[in-house]
GROMACS .gro file of C-alpha atoms in nm:
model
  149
    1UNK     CA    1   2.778  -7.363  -0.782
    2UNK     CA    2   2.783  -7.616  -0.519
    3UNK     CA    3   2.826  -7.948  -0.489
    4UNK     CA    4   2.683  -8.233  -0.761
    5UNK     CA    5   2.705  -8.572  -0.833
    6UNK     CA    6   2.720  -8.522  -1.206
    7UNK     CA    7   2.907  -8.226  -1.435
    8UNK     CA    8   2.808  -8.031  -1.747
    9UNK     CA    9   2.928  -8.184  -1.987
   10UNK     CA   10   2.728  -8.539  -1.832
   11UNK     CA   11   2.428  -8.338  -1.848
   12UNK     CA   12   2.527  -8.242  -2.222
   13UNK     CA   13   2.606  -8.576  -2.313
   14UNK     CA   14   2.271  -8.731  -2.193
   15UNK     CA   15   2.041  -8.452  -2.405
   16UNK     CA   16   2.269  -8.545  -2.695
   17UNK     CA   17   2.030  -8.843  -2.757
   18UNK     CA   18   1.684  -8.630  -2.669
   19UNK     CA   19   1.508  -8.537  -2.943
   20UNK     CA   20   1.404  -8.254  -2.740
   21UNK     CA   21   1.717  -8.026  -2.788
   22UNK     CA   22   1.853  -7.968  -3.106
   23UNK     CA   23   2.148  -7.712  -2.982
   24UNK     CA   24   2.397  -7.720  -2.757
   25UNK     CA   25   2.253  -7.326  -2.733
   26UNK     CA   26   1.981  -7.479  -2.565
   27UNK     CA   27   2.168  -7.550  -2.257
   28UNK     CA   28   2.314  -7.197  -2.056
   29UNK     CA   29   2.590  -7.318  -1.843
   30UNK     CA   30   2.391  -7.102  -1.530
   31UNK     CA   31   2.106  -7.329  -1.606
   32UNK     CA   32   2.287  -7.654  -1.568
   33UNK     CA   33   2.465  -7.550  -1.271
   34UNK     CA   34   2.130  -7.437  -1.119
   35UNK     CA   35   1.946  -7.748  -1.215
   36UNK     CA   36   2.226  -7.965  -1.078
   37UNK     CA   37   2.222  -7.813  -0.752
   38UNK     CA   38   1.897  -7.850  -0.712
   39UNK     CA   39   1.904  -8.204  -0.860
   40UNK     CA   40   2.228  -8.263  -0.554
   41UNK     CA   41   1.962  -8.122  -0.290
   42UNK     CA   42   1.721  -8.305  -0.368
   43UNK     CA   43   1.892  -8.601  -0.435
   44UNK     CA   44   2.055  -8.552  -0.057
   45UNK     CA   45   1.722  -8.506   0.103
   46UNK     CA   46   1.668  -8.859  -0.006
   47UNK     CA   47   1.955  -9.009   0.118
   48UNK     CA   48   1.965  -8.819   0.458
   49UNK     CA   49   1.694  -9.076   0.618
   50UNK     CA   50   1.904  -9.355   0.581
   51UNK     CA   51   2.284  -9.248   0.515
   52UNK     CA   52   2.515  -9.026   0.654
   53UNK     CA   53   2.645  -8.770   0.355
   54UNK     CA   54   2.860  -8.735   0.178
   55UNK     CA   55   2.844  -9.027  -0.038
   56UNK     CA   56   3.220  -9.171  -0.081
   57UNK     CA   57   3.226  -9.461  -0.265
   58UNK     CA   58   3.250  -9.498  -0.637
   59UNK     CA   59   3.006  -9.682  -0.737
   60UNK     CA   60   2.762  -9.585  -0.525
   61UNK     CA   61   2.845  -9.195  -0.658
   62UNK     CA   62   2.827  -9.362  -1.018
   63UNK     CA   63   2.461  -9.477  -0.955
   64UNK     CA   64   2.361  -9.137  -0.787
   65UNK     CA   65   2.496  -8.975  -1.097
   66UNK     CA   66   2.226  -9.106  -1.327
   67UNK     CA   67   1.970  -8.994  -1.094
   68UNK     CA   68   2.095  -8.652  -1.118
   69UNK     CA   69   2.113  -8.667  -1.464
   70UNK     CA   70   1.748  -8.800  -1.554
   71UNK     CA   71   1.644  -8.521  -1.254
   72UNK     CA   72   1.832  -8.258  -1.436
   73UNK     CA   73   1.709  -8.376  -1.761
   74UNK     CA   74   1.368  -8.391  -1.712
   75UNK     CA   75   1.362  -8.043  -1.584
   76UNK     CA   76   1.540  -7.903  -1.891
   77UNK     CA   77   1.279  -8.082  -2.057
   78UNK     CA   78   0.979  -7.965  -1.903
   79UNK     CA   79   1.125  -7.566  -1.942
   80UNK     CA   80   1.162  -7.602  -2.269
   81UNK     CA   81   0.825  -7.714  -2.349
   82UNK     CA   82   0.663  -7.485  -2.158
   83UNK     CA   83   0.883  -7.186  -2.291
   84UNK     CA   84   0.778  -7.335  -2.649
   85UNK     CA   85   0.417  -7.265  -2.548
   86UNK     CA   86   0.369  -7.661  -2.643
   87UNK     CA   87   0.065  -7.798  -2.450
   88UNK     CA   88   0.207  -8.216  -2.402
   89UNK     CA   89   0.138  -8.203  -2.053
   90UNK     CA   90  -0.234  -8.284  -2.126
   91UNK     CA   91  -0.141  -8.481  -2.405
   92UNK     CA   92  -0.024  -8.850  -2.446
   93UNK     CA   93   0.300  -8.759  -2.553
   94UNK     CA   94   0.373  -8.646  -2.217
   95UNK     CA   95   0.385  -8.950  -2.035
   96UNK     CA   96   0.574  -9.145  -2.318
   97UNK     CA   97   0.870  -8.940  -2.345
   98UNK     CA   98   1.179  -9.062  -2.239
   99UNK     CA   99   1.227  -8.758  -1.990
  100UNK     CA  100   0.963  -8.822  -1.828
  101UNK     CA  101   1.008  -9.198  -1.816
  102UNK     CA  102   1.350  -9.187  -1.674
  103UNK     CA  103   1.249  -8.884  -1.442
  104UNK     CA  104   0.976  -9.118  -1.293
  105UNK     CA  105   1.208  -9.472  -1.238
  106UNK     CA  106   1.503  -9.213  -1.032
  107UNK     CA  107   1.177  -9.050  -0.839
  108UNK     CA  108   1.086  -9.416  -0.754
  109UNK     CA  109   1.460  -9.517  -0.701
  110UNK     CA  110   1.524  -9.229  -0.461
  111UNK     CA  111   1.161  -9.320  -0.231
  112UNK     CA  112   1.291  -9.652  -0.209
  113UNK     CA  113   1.611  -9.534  -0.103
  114UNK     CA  114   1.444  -9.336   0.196
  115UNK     CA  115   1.215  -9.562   0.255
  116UNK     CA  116   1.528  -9.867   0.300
  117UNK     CA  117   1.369 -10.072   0.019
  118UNK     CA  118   1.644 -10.033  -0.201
  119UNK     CA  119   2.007  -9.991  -0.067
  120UNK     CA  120   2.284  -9.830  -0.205
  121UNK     CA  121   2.580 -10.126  -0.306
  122UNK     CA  122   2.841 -10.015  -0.116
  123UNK     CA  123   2.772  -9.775   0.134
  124UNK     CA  124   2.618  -9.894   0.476
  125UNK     CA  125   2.300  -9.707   0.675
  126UNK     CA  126   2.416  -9.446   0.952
  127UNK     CA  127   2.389  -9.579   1.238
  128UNK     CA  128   2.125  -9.359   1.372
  129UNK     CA  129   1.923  -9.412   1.011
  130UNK     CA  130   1.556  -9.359   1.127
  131UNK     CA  131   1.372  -9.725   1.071
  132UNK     CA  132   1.028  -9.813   0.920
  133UNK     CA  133   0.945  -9.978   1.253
  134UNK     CA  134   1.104  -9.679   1.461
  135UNK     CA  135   0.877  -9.390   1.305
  136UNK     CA  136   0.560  -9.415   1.531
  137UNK     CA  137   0.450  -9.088   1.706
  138UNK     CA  138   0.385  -9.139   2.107
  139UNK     CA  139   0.029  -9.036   2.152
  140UNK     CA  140   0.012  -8.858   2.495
  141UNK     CA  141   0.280  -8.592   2.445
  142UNK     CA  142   0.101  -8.274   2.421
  143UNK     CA  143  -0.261  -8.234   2.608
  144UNK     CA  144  -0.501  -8.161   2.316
  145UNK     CA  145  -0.580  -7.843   2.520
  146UNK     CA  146  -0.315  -7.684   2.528
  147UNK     CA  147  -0.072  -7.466   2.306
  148UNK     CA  148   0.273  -7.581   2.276
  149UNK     CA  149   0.497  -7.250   2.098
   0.00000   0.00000   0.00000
């Protein structure tokens, strides 16, 4: 298990109040820690345009924690439907659930965050943070003609 913004028992707590999961059986600790680290990677590969990691202070880390939770969440909740054979993905239930709904505002939350539209409270850009205005490829580099490997 690697790093994470969140733990377990946040994870736990948060599918508490789905009524998705009806057991805390539902939820293998090797599961959580899985989904978490890939929640923290992702999460990270976000961030990495604009800021240097790690994240330090505690309010920003409080804000990247519900990310991580609605990430982690969401892809709980998307196993277990699948694993139940249940076919919502076509259906309007699908987009209306609250995993899904909370999944999509942290996906938005996080492209903003890359993109510098939205800035984390506390915690400054790196100073090399690559710019809207900076990422414009030079035309010219490589001749068309030939093979550059």
């Amino acid at each position: 298990m690697g790093n994470s913004y969140s733990t377990n028992s946040d994870i736990r707590g948060d599918l508490k109040g789905s009524p998705s999961f009806t057991t805390e059986t539902d939820v293998k600790d090797a599961s959580l820690n899985d989904f978490r680290d890939q929640a923290y990677s992702e999460i990270n590969s976000y961030l990495a345009y604009k800021y240097t990691l790690p994240i330090s202070d505690k309010e920003d880390l409080k804000f990247l924690k519900k990310i991580e939770i609605d990430l982690v969440v969401y892809r709980f909740w998307k196993v277990k439907n699948i694993t139940n054979q249940k076919d919502i993905i076509s259906g309007a239930g699908y987009q209306e659930s609250r995993e899904y709904i909370c999944y999509k505002e942290s996906k938005r939350m996080l492209e903003d965050l890359k993109d510098g539209s939205h800035k984390l409270q506390n915690t400054d850009f790196a100073s090399d943070a690559i710019l809207p205005q900076e990422c414009q490829v030079d035309e010219g580099v490589f001749d068309k003609n030939e093979t550059v490997w």
